[in-house]
Coordinates of C-alpha atoms in Angstrom, one line a residue:
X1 CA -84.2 -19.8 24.1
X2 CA -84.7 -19.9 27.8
X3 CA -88.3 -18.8 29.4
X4 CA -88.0 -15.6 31.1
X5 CA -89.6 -16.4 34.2
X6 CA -92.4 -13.3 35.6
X7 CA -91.9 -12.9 39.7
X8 CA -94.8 -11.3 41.3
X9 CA -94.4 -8.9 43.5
X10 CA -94.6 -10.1 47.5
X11 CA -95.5 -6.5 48.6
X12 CA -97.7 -4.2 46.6
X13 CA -98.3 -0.8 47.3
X14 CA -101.0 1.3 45.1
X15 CA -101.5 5.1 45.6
X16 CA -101.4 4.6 49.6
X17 CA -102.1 7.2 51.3
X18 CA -102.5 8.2 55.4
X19 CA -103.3 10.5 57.7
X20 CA -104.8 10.5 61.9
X21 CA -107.6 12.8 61.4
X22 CA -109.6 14.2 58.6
X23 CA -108.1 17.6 59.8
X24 CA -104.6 17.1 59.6
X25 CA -101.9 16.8 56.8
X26 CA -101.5 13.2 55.0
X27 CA -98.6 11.7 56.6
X28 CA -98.6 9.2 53.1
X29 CA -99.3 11.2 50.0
X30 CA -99.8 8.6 47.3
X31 CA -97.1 5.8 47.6
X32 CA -96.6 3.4 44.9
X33 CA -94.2 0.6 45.2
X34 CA -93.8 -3.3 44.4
X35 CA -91.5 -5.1 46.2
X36 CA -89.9 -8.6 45.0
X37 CA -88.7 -11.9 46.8
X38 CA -85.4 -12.0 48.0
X39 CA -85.2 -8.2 47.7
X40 CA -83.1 -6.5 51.1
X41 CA -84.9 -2.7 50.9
X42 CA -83.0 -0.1 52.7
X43 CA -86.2 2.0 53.7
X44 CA -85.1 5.2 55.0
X45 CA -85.8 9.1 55.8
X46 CA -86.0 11.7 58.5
X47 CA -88.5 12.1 61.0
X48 CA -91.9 12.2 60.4
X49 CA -91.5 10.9 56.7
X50 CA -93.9 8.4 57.0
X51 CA -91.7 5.3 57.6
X52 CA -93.3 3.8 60.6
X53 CA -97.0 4.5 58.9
X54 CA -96.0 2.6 55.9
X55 CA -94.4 -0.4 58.5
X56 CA -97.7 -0.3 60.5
X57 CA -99.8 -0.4 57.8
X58 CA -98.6 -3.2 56.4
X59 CA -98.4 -5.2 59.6
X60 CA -102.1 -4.6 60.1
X61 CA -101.7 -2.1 63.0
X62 CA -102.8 0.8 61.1
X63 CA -106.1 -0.2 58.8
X64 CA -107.8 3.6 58.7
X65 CA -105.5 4.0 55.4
X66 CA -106.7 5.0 51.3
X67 CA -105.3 3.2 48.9
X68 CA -104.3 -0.5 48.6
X69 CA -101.9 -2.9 50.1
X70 CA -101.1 -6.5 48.8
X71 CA -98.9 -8.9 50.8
X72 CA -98.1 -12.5 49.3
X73 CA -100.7 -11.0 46.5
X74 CA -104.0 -10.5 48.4
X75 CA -105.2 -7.5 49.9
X76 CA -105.0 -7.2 53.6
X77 CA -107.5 -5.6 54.8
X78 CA -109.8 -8.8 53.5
X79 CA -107.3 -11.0 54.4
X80 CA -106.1 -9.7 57.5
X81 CA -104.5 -12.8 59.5
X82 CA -103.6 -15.1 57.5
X83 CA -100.4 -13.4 56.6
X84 CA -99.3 -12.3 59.6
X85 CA -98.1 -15.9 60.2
X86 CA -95.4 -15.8 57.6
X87 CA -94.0 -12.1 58.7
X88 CA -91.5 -11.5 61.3
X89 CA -90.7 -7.9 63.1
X90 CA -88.1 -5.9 65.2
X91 CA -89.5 -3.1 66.7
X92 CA -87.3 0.1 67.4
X93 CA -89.0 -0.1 70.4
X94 CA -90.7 -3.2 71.9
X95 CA -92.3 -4.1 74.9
X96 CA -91.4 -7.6 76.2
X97 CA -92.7 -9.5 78.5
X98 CA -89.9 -8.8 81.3
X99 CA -91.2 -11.0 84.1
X100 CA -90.8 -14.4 81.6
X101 CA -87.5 -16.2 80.6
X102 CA -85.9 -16.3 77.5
X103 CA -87.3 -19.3 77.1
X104 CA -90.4 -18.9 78.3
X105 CA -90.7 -16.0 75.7
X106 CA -90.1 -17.8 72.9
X107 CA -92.4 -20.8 74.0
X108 CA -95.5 -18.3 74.1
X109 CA -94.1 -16.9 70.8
X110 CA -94.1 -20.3 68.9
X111 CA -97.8 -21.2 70.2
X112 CA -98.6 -18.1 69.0
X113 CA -97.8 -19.0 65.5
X114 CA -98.9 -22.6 66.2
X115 CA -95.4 -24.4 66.2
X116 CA -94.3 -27.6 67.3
X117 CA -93.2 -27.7 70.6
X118 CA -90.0 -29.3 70.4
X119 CA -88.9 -27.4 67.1
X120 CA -89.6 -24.0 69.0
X121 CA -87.0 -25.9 72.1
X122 CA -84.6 -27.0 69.7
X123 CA -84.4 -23.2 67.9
X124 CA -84.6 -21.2 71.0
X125 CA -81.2 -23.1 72.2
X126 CA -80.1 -23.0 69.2
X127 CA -79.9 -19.7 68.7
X128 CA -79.3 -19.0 72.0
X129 CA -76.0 -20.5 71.8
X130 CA -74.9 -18.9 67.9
X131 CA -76.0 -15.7 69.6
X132 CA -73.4 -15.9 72.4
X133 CA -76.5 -15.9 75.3
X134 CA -76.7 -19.7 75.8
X135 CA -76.3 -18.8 80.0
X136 CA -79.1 -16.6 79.8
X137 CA -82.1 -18.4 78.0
X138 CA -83.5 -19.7 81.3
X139 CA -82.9 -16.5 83.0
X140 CA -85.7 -13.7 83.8
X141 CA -85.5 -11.0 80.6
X142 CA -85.4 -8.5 82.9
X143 CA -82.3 -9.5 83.9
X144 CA -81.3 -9.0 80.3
X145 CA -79.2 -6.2 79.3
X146 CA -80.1 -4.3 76.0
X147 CA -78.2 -5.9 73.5
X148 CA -79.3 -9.5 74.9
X149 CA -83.2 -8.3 74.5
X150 CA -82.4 -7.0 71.1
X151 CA -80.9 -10.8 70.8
X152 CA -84.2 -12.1 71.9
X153 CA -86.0 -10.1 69.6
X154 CA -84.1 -10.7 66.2
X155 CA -84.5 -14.7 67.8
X156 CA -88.5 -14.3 68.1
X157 CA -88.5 -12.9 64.8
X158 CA -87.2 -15.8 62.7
X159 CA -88.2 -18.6 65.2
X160 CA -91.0 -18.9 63.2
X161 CA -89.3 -18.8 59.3
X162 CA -90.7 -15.8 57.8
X163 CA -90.9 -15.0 54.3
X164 CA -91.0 -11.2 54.8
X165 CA -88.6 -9.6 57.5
X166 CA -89.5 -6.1 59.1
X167 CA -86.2 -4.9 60.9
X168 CA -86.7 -1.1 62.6
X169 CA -82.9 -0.3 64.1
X170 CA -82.6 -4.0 64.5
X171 CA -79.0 -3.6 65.4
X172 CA -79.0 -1.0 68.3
X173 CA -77.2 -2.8 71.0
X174 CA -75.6 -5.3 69.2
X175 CA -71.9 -5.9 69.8
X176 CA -69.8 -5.7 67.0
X177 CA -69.0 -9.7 66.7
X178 CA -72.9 -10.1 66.3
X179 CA -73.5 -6.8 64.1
X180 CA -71.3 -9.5 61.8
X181 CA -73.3 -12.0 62.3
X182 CA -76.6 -10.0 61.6
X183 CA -75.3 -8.8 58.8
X184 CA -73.9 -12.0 57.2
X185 CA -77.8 -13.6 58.0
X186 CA -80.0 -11.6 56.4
X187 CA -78.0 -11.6 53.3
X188 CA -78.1 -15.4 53.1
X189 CA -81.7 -15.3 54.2
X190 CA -82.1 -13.2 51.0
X191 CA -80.2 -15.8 48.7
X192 CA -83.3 -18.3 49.5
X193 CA -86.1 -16.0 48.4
X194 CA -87.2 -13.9 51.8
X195 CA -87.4 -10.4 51.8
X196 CA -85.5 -8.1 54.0
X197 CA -87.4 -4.8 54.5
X198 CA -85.0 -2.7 56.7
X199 CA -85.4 0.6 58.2
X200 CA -82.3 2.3 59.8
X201 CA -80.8 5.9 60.2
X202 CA -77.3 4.2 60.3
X203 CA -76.4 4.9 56.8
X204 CA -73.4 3.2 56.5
X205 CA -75.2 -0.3 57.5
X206 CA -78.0 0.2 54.6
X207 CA -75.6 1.5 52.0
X208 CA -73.7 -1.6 52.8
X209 CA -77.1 -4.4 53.3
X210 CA -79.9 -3.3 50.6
X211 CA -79.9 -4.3 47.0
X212 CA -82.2 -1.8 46.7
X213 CA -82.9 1.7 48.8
X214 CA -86.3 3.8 48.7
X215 CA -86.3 7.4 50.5
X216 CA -89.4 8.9 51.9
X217 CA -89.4 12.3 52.6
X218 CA -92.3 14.6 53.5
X219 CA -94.7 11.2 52.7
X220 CA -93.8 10.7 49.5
X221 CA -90.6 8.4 47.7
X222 CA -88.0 10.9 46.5
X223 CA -85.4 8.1 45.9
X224 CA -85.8 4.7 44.8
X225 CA -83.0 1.9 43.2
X226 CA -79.3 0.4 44.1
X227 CA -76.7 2.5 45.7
X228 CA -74.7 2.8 42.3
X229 CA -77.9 4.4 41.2
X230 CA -78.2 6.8 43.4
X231 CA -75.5 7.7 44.0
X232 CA -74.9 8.3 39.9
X233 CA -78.3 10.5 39.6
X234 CA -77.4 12.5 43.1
X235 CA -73.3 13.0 41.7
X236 CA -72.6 12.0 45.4
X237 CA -70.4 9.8 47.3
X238 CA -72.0 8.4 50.5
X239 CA -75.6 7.2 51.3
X240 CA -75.3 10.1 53.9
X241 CA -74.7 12.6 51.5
X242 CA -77.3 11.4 49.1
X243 CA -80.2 11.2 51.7
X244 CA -78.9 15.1 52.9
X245 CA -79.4 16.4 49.1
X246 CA -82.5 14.6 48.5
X247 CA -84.6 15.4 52.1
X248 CA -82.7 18.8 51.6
X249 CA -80.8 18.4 55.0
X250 CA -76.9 20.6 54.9
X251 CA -76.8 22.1 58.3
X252 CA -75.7 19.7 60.2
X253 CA -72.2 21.3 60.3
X254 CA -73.6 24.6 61.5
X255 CA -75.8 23.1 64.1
X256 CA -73.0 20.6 65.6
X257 CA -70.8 23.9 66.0
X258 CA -73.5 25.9 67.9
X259 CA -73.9 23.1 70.4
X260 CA -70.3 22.9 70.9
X261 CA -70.3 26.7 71.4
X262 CA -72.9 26.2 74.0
X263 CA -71.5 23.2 75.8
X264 CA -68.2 25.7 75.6
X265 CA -70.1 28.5 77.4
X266 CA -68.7 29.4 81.0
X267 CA -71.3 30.0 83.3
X268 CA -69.9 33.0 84.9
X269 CA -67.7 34.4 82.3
X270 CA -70.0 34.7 79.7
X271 CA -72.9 35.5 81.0
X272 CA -74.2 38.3 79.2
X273 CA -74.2 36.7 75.9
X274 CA -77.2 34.5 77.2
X275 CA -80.4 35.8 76.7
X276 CA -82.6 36.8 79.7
X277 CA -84.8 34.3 80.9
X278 CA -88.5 35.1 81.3
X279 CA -90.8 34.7 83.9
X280 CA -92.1 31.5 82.4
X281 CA -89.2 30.0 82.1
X282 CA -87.9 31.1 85.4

């Protein structure tokens, strides 16, 4: 009889809880959650439902939080460097260093996690090149359009080989070839043990990614397994649907036509069917 063999959980979450001042609502209301290796988590839900407090948190840029938080089984708020060095993170939005290179970037970026020189040199063109930017790594990032910094990110990301991936929208202003590409990675980055924890609103992309999809809504998990799951518990078809019957979202039909109607409005025409402005807004 074979051994079943016991994983431990990379990411442990127990009863976490956050909010910005004593006098305002907990943005986290008690989140429990273990997270495995290899696991792709599709981590998704609307505004404000706590998914860039749970991100922060665990990256060590938010530490005035209840509960606990284990990464690679220690807690990090007594351990609260160490790990850092085998996590990698797109932003949704970053702030780059815009008067450096491409190269220059990634240089500071490997010293930073204490890399050998010409291992960070031999990555960075690397990458470079299967990205389709070869020309540019010498060139000033601000010279970069947006897709090539979001390039540059994904690059500075893995330069280091993480064991735990943070992606926020990593794919917004990709092209389609490297959308592919992305794609393609992260699931083979899975198959050797790293875990993929993904936060997007572009449905389609995590119904398609995760092995696994947890949805937050109003700071707390309404939703948590596989696709197939879901979508048998909910009774519907897409990701998109589910997440609008579980955070309790159906007007997006009603609001689309009442922009439309007011794009549609003619100035002179109609008029009267605007409503007087007031002084204030005069």
């Amino acid at each position: 009889m074979d051994a079943v063999i016991k994983m431990d959980a990379v990411i442990k979450m127990t009863n976490l809880k956050m909010r910005y001042s004593e006098k305002a609502d907990y943005v986290l209301k008690g989140i429990d959650l273990e997270i495995m290796p290899g696991q792709i988590i599709g981590y998704i839900g609307p505004n404000g439902a706590g998914k860039s407090t749970t991100v922060k948190i665990m990256l060590g840029m938010i530490q005035s939080y209840e509960g606990d938080v284990e990464i690679f089984g220690e807690n990090i708020k007594q351990n609260a460097v160490l790990y850092k060095q085998r996590i990698g993170y797109v932003p949704e939005v970053a702030v780059i260093y815009d008067s450096l290179s491409g190269y220059e970037y990634l240089i500071f970026i490997g010293e930073l996690y204490k890399l050998d020189l010409d291992l960070v040199v031999y990555k960075a063109k690397k990458m470079f090149e299967l990205f389709g930017i070869k020309e540019a790594l010498y060139n000033r990032i601000s010279s970069y359009s947006k897709g090539m910094k979001q390039k540059l990110l994904i690059i500075s990301s893995l330069i280091h080989d993480p064991d735990i991936l943070f992606f926020d929208e990593p794919i917004s202003g990709l092209d389609a070839n490297s959308v592919m590409v992305f794609k393609e990675m992260i699931k083979l980055l899975s198959e050797q043990g790293k875990t993929i924890f993904y936060s997007s609103h572009i449905m389609e992309v995590v119904e398609k990614i995760s092995d696994r999809i947890i949805v937050l809504n109003g700071g707390v998990i309404v939703a948590d397994g596989n696709f197939e799951m879901l979508k048998e518990k909910s009774k519907e078809g897409s990701l998109q649907d589910i997440f609008n019957q579980l955070t309790g979202f159906n007007e997006h039909e009603v609001i689309a036509k009442s922009l439309v109607d007011t794009i549609n409005l003619d100035a002179v025409h109609e008029r009267d069917a605007l409503e007087p402005m007031t002084q204030q807004e005069v």
